[in-house]
C-alpha atoms as one frame of an Amber mdcrd trajectory, in Angstrom:
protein
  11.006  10.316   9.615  11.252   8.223   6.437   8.352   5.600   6.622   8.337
   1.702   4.738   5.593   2.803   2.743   4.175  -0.180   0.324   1.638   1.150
  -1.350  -0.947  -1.701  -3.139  -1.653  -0.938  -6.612  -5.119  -0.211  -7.841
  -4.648   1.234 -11.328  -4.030  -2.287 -13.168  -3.897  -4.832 -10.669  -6.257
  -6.150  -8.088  -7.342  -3.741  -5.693  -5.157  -5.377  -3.238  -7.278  -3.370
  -0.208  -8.838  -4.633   3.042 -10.669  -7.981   2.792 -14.195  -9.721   2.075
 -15.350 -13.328   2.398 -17.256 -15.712   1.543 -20.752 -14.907   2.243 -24.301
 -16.353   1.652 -25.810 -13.044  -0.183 -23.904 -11.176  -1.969 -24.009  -7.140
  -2.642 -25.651  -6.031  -5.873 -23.171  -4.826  -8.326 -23.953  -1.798 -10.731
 -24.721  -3.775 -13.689 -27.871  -5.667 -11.094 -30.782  -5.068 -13.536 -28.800
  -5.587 -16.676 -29.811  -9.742 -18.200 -27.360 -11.808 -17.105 -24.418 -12.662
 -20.032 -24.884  -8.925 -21.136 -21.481  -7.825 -22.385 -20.663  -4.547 -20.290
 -17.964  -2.205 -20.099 -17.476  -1.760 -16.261 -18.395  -3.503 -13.035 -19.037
  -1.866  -9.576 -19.256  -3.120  -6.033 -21.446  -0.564  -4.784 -23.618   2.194
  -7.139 -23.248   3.053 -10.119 -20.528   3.587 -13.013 -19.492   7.085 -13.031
 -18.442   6.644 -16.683 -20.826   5.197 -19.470 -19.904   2.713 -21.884 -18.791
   5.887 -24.388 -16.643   7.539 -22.076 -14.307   9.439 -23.992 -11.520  10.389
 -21.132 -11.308   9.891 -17.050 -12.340  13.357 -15.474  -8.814  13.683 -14.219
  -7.434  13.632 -17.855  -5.676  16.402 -19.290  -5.915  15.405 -22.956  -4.893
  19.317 -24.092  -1.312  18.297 -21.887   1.908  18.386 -24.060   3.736  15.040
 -24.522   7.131  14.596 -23.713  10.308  15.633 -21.803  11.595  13.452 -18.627
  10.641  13.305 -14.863  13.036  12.010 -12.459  11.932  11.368  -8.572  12.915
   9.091  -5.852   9.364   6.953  -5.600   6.658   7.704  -2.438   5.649   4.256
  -2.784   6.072   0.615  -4.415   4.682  -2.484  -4.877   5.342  -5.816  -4.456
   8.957  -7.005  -4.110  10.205  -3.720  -4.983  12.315  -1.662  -3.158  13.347
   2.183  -3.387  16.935   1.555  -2.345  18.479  -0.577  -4.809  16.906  -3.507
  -7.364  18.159  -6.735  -8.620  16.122  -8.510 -10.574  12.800  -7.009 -13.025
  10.631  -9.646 -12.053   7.897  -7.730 -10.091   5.892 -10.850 -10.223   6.980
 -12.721  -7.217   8.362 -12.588  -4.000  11.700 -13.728  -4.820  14.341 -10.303
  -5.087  14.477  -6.999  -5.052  12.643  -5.269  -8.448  12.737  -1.807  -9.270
  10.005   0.883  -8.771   7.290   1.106 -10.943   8.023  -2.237 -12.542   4.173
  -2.480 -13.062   3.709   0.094 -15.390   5.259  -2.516 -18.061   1.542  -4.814
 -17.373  -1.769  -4.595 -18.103  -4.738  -6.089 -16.779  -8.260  -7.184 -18.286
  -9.736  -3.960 -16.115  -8.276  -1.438 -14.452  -9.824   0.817 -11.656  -9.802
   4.664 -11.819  -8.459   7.455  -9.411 -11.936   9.177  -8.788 -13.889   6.306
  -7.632 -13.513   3.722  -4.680 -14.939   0.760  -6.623 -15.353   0.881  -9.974
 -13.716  -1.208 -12.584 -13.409  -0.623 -16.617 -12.354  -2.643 -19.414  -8.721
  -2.593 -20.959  -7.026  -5.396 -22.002 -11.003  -6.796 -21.952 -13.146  -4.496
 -24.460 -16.641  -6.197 -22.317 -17.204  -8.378 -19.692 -20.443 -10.761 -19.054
 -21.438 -12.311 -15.579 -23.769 -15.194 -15.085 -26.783 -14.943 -13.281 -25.407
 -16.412 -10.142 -22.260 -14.185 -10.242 -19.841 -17.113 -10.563 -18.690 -16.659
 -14.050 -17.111 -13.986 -15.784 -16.445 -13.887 -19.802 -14.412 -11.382 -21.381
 -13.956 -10.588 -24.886 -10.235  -9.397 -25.438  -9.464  -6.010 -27.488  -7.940
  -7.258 -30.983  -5.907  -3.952 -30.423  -4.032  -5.196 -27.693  -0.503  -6.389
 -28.383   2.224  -6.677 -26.127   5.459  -4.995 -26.676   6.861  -7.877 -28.717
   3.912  -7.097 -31.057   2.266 -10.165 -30.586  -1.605 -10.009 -29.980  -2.528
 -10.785 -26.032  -4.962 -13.880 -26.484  -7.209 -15.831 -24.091  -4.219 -18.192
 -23.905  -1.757 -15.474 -22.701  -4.996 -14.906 -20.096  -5.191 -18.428 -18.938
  -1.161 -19.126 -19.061  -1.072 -15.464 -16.411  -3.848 -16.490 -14.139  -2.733
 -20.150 -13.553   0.667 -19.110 -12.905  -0.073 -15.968 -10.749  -2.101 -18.239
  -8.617   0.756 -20.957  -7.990   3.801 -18.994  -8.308   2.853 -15.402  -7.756
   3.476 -12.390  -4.950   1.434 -13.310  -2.465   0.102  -9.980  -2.733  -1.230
 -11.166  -6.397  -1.650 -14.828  -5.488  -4.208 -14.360  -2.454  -7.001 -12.340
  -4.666  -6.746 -15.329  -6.783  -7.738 -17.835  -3.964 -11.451 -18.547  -5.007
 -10.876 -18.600  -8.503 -11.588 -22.114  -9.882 -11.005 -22.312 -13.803  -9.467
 -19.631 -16.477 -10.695 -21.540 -19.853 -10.128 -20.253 -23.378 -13.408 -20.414
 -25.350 -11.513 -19.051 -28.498  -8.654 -17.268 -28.678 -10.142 -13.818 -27.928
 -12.554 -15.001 -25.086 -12.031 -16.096 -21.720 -13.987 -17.509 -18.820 -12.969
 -17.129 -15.650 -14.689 -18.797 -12.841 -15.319 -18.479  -9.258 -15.950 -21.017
  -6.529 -19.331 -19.451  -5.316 -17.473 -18.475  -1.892 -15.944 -14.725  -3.196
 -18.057 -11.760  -2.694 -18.409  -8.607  -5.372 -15.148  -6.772  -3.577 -13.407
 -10.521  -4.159 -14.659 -11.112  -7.962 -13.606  -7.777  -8.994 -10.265  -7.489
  -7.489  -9.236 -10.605  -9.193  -9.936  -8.877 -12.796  -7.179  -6.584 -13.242
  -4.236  -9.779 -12.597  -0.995  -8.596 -14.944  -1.206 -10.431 -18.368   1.768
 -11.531 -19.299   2.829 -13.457 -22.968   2.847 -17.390 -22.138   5.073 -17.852
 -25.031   8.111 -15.583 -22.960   8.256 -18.499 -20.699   8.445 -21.780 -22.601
  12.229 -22.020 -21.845  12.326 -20.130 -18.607  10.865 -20.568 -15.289   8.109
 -18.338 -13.914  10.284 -17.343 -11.144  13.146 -16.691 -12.758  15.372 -13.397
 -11.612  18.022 -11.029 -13.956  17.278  -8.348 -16.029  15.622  -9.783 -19.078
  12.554  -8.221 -18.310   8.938 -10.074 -19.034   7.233  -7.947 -22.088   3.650
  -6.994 -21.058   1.077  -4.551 -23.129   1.494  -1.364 -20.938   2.074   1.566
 -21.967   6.099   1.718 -21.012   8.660  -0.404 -21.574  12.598  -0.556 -20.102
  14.981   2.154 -21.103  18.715   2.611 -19.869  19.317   1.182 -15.916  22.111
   0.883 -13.969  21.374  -1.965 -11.157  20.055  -1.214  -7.846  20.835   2.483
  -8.919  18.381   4.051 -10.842  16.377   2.934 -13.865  14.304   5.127 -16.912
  11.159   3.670 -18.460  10.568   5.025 -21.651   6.759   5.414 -23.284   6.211
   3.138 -26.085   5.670   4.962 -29.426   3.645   1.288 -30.440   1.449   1.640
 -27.711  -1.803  -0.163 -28.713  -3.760   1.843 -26.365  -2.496   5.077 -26.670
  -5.607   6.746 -28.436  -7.962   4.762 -25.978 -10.052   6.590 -23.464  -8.317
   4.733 -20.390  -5.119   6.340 -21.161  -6.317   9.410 -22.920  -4.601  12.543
 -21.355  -2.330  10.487 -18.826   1.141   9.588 -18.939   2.337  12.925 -20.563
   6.320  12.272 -19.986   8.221  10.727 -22.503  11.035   9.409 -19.791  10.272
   8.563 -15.764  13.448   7.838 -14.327  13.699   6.184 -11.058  16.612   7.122
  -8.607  17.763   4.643  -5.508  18.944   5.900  -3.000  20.389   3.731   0.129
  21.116   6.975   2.503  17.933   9.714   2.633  20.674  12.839   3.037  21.787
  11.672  -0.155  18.677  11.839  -1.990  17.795  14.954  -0.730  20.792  16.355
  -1.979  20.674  15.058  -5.696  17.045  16.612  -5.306  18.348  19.948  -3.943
  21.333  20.047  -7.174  18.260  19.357  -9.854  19.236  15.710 -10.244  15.944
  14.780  -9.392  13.255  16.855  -9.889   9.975  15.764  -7.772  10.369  14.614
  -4.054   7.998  13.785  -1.512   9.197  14.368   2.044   8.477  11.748   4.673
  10.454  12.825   7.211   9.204  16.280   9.144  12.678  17.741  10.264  13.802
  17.786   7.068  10.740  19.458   5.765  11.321  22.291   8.327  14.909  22.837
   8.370  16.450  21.446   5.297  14.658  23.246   2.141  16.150  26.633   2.419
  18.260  26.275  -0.190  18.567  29.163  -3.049  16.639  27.198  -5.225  13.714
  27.060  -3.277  14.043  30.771  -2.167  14.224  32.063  -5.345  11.602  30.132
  -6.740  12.809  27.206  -8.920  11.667  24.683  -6.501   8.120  24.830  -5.373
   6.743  23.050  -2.359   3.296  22.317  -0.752   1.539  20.377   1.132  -0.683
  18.467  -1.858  -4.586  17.135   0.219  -4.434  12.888   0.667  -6.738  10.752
  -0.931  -9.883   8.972   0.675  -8.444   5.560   1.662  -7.191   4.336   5.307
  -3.779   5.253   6.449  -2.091   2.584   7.851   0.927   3.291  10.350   1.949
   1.051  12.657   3.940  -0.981  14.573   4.274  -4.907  14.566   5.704  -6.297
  17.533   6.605 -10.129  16.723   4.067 -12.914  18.656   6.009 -15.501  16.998
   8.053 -14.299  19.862   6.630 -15.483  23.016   7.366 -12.228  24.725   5.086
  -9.808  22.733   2.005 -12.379  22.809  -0.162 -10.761  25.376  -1.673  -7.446
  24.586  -0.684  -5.855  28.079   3.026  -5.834  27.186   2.059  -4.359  23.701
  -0.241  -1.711  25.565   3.057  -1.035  28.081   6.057  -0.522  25.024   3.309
   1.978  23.154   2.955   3.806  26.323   6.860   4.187  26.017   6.298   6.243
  22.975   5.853   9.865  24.242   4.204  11.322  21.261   3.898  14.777  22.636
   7.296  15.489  23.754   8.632  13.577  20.178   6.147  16.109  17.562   7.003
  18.991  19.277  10.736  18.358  19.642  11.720  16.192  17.018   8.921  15.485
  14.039   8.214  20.171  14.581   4.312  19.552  15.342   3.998  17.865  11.787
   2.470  14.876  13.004  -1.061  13.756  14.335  -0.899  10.481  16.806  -2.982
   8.067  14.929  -5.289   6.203  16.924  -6.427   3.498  14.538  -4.916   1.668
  11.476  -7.476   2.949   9.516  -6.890   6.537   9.613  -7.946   9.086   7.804
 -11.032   7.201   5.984 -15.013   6.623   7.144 -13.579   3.288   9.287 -12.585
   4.746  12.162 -14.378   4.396  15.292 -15.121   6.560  17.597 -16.913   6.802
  21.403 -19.152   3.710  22.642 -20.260   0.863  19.088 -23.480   1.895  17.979
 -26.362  -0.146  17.637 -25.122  -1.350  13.820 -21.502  -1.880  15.297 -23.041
  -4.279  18.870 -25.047  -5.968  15.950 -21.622  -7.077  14.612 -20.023  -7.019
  17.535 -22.175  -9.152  19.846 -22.067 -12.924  18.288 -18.642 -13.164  18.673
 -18.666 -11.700  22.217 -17.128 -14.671  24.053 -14.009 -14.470  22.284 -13.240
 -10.346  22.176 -12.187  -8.299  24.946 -14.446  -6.576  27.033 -13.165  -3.140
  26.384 -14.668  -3.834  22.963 -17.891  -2.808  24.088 -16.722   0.238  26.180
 -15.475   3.259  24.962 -12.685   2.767  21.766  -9.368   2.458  22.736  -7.602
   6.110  22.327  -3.739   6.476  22.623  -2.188   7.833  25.615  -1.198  11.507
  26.457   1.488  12.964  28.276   2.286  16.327  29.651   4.794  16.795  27.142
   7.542  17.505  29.674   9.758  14.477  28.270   9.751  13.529  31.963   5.963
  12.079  32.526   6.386   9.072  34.492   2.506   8.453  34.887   2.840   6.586
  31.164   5.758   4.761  32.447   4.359   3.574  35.626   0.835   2.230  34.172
   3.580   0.664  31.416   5.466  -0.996  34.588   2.115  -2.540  36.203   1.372
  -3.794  33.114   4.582  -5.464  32.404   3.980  -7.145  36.052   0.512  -8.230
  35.537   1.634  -9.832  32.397   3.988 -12.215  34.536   7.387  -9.628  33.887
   8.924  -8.930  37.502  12.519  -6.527  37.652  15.306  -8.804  39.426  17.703
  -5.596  39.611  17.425  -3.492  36.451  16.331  -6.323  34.040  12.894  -7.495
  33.365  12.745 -11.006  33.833  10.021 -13.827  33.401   9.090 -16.433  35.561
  12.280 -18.608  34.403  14.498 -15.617  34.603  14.805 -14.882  31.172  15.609
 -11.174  30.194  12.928  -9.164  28.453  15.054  -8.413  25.017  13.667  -6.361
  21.938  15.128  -5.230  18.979  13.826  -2.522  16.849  14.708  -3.254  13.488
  15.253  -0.333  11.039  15.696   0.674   7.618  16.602   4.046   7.597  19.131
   5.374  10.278  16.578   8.459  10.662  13.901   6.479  12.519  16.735   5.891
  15.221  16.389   9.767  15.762  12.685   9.903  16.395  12.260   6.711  18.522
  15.530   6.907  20.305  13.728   7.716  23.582  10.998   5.475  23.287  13.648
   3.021  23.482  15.406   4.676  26.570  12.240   4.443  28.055  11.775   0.781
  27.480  15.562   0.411  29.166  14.160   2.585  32.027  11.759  -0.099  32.649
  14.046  -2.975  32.276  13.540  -3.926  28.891  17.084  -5.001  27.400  15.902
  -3.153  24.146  18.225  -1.551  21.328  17.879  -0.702  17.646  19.504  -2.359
  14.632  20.037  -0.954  10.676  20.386  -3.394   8.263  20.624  -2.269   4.944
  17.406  -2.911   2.420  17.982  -5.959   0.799  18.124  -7.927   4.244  15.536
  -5.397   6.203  13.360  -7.061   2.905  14.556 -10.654   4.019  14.052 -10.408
   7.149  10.583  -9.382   6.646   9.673 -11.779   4.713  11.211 -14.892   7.089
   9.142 -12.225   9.671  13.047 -12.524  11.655  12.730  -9.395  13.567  11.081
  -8.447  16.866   9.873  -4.919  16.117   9.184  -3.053  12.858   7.199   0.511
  11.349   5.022   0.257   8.857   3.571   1.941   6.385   0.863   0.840   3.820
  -1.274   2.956   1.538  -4.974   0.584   1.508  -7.570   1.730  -1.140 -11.228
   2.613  -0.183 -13.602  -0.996  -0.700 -12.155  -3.847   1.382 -11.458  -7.540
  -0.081 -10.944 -10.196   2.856  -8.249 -11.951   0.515  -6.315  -8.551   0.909
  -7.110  -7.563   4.272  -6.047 -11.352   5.328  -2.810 -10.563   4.734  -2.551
  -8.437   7.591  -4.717  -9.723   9.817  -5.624 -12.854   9.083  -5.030 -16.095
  11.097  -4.165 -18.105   7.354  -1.396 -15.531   6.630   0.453 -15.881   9.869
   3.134 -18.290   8.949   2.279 -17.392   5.068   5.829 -15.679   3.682   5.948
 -12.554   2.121   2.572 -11.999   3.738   1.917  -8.904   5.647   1.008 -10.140
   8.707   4.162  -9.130  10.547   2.480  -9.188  14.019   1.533 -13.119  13.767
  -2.039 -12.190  14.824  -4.317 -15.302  14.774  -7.672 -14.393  16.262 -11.112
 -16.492  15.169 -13.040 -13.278  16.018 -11.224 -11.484  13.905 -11.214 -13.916
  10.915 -14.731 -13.755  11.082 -15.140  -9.803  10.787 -13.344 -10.290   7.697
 -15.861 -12.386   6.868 -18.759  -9.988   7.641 -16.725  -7.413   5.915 -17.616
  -9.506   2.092 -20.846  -9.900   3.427 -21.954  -6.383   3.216 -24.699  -5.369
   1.114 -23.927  -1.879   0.924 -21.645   0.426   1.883 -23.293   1.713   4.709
 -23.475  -1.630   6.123 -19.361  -2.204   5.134 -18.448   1.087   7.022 -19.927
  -0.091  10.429 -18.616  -3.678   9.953 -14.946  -2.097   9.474 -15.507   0.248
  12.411 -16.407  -3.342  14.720 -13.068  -4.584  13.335 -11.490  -0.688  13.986
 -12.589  -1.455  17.761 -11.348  -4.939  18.270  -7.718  -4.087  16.500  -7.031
  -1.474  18.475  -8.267  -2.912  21.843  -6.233  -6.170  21.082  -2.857  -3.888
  19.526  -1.533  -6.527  17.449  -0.832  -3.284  14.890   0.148  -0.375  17.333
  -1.040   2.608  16.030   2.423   5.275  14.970   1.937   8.436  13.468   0.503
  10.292  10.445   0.771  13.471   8.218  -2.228  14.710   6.877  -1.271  14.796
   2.806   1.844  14.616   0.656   4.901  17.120   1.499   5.884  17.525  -2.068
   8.820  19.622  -3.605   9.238  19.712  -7.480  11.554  21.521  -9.794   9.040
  24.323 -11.377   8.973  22.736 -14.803   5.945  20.894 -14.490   1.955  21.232
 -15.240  -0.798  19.746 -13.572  -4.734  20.181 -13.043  -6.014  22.475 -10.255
  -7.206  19.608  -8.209  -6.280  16.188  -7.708  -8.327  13.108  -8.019  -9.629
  11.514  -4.583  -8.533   8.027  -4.837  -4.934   8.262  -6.587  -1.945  10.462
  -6.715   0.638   9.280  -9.449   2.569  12.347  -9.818   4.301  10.865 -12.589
   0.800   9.581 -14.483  -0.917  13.493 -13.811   1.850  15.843 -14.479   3.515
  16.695 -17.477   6.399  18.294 -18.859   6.104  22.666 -19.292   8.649  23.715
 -21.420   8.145  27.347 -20.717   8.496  27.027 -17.361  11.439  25.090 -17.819
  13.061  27.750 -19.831  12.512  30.538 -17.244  14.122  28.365 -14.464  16.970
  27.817 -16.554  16.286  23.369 -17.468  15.072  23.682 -20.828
């Protein structure tokens, strides 16, 4: 099955992850017994800096790598507006239009996080960084290295002009970690102070330090906003190369790259050319992968990865395949049933159409026993719950008692289980009494509410394969009276849609990062983002209790104490199945063209293929794509 996947970056913008608050103590950061206003050249939520302040490379480096040659893949993930299907605009910065893939590897940051720890941030744009004693105020010291591609120098003012404008105009996805940020101030043209409102917490301050930077002076005739395909310079590391719209694009690396000798990009970014393909139809990309066009896929969808890569490039070698371990963060599958639409609003009927899913019957006939059921939203990471809360989870748990279901308390909810058969009616039966408890009676074969209006869904899909896979979980929900069907729409309106949240049902996928930020996770689940567009929040959730678990979430003081207040939250989302828990695969199905080398492992929080690898031209040469 070919999953949405959005992944939220971490590398040089905020670590867009899973939410904190504001909070009246907050947890120590690594640089605690340092005076305040000491310049320092990384900041950490919890523990220490795995890399000292003369760090000459990230562990995951391969610094001996050679440099050049081209990699061309059809992209696992994106960010932002983007879209893997087609593009129509470069401006990655807002919600408005469709940009291309990897858009973000044009911007840099003032820090950036690394792929081997869950927290940490480092300088780049910003050579140090000083906090006040009360955490509120941050002052950076800019690199005078760093230039953007235009070759002028990035400046405080460049800082201040990107901040200000990310805030009002920005994705929401960039806009939100922005929220208690209260002045960006130029105290010279190589310092700036940025200031926080007293309410953020560690996870909040430090995922609002690696915003894009973008050159004020680019928009002095032009509106932030602004679509086509002049695209904004930033200081990265890659800039534009040749494109045809909304069907593939190349990024070329900068020879002028200011930071190309740095340690943060020391042994990384080895190809010379990353070329993007979009794709509207997955046969078709599998195909251009299969003839060589493209040389690196990840497979998302498990029949394909059984049946369909036999061909005599793969059995004689030339194409590799494995299944490459995931990374430590949660993995987030799930469906979002609508409660903007008064039908999906109470949790029974959401309980009753996920009992219409018949997992069993669907991995063993149709996804070939590639899939695990998830049970939580969180899979995968240390926040999911399991068995009765213990004593650290009731302590959460308890003050906001009144307003959480009492299963809460019980046992955590578990997905159901059939015999497998295809024909289990128990599932369908407790789905029926649950539809009727909810108010939903059958007059004939439709269910009908009180008024006599017809219980109507429609699935809305991007990808023509997902009809395949849930096809019978849709029969089912006709067994039962539900006047249900499916709908493709191609990806510019699927994107639309989403955004106006016009749909009833969606699937999900987002890849979350390992330290949770309330202003991130509140776009999910957050009453504030509910009617917020472009938010993630496709279920329309609004729940006090569970506004204020976000909050506990930015008030932990370690991460001990953050791990059992996201297992409380773990218990209450999946008793109340606003997010219905899908499916999951257990790391990346990955094919590449054997002209490619990499390191022996992989680091634990990150998995840019096209950032690790690099280019082998021996290999190429016995395979015949020298």
């Amino acid at each position: 099955m070919t999953e949405s996947f959005v992944r939220i970056s971490r590398r040089h913008f905020g670590k867009l992850a899973m939410g904190a608050a504001a909070a009246a103590a907050l947890p120590r950061l690594s640089f605690a017994d340092n005076p305040a206003d000491t310049p320092l050249h990384g900041l950490s939520a919890f523990g220490d800096l795995k890399y000292p302040a003369d760090y000459a490379q990230f562990d995951y480096a391969t610094p001996e790598a050679p440099a050049g040659g081209r990699f061309t893949f059809t992209v696992p993930s994106w960010f932002f507006n983007q879209s893997p299907d087609t593009f129509d605009t470069f401006n990655t910065l807002v919600l408005q239009g469709n940009a291309p893939p990897r858009m973000e590897m044009l911007y840099e940051g003032l820090m950036l996080s690394t792929l081997d720890e869950p927290d940490a941030i480092y300088g780049l744009l910003a050579e140090s960084v000083a906090v006040s004693a009360d955490g509120n105020r941050f002052t950076f010291r800019l690199r005078p290295e760093a230039r953007f591609s235009t070759d002028a120098p990035v400046t405080a003012a460049d800082v201040v002009f990107s901040y200000d404008t990310l805030k009002r105009e920005g994705h929401p996805s960039l806009a939100i970690q922005l929220v208690e940020v209260t002045e960006v101030a130029a105290e010279d043209e190589r310092t700036v102070r940025i200031v926080f409102s007293g309410r953020q917490t560690v996870p909040t301050a430090l995922a609002a330090l690696s915003m894009p930077i973008v050159p004020a002076a680019f928009f002095a005739d032009r509106p932030f906003g602004q679509g086509g395909f002049d695209a904004i310079p930033g200081s990265g590391a890659w800039e534009v190369g040749r494109y045809a719209a909304g069907r593939f694009i190349e990024y070329e690396k900068r020879a002028d790259y200011w930071g190309r000798d740095m340690p943060f990009s020391k042994g990384l970014g080895h190809f010379q050319t990353i070329r993007v393909e979009c794709f509207r139809d997955r046969q078709a990309a599998l195909e251009a992968f299969k003839k060589g066009d493209v040389t690196y896929r990840e497979e998302f969808t498990p029949r394909a990865w059984a049946s369909e890569y036999a061909f005599p490039a793969a059995q004689d070698g030339r194409v590799k395949r494995d299944t490459i371990p995931g990374e430590s963060w949660p993995n987030f599958q799930c469906w979002a049933l609508n409660q903007r639409r008064a039908q999906f609003g109470d949790a029974r009927v959401r309980r009753a159409i996920n009992l219409c899913f018949d997992f069993e019957w669907t991995n063993a006939n149709l996804l070939f026993g590639l899939r695990q059921h998830s049970q939580s939203p969180f899979e995968l990471s240390d926040y999911v719950a399991t068995g009765a809360p213990t004593p650290e989870e009731l302590a959460v748990l308890e003050p906001l008692r009144a307003d959480l279901p009492p299963e809460v308390f019980g046992e955590v909810w578990t997905q159901p289980v059939t015999d497998g058969s295809g024909r289990d009616r128990r599932p369908l039966r407790e789905a029926s009494e649950l539809f009727a408890a909810a108010g939903w009676t059958r007059r004939g074969s439709t269910l009908v509410d009180a008024a006599g209006q017809p219980f109507r869904l429609e699935y809305l899909l991007n990808d023509p394969e997902q009809g395949r896979v849930y096809g019978k979980m849709v029969e089912n929900m006709k067994l039962l009276g539900v006047e249900a069907s499916m709908r493709v729409v191609d990806a510019a309106q699927y994107q639309d849609r989403l955004n106006r949240f016009d749909f009833d049902m969606i699937l999900c996928r987002f890849g979350f990062n390992g330290t949770p930020t309330r202003e991130g996770m509140s776009l999910f689940f957050g009453s504030n983002a509910r009617d917020r567009d472009g938010s993630y929040n496709y279920p329309g959730m609004a729940s006090p209790a569970v506004d204020r678990l976000l909050d506990r979430i930015g008030e932990a003081r370690s991460r001990d104490e953050l791990t059992h207040t996201m297992r409380a939250l773990d218990r209450v989302l999946r008793w109340r199945l606003d997010w219905i828990p899908n499916i999951h695969a257990e790391g990346h199905n990955s094919a590449w063209w054997d002209m490619f080398g990499m390191a022996p492992t992989k680091p634990e929080y990150g998995f840019p293929v096209e950032h690790l690898w690099w280019y082998d031209e021996s290999k190429a040469k016995a395979i015949g794509r020298a």
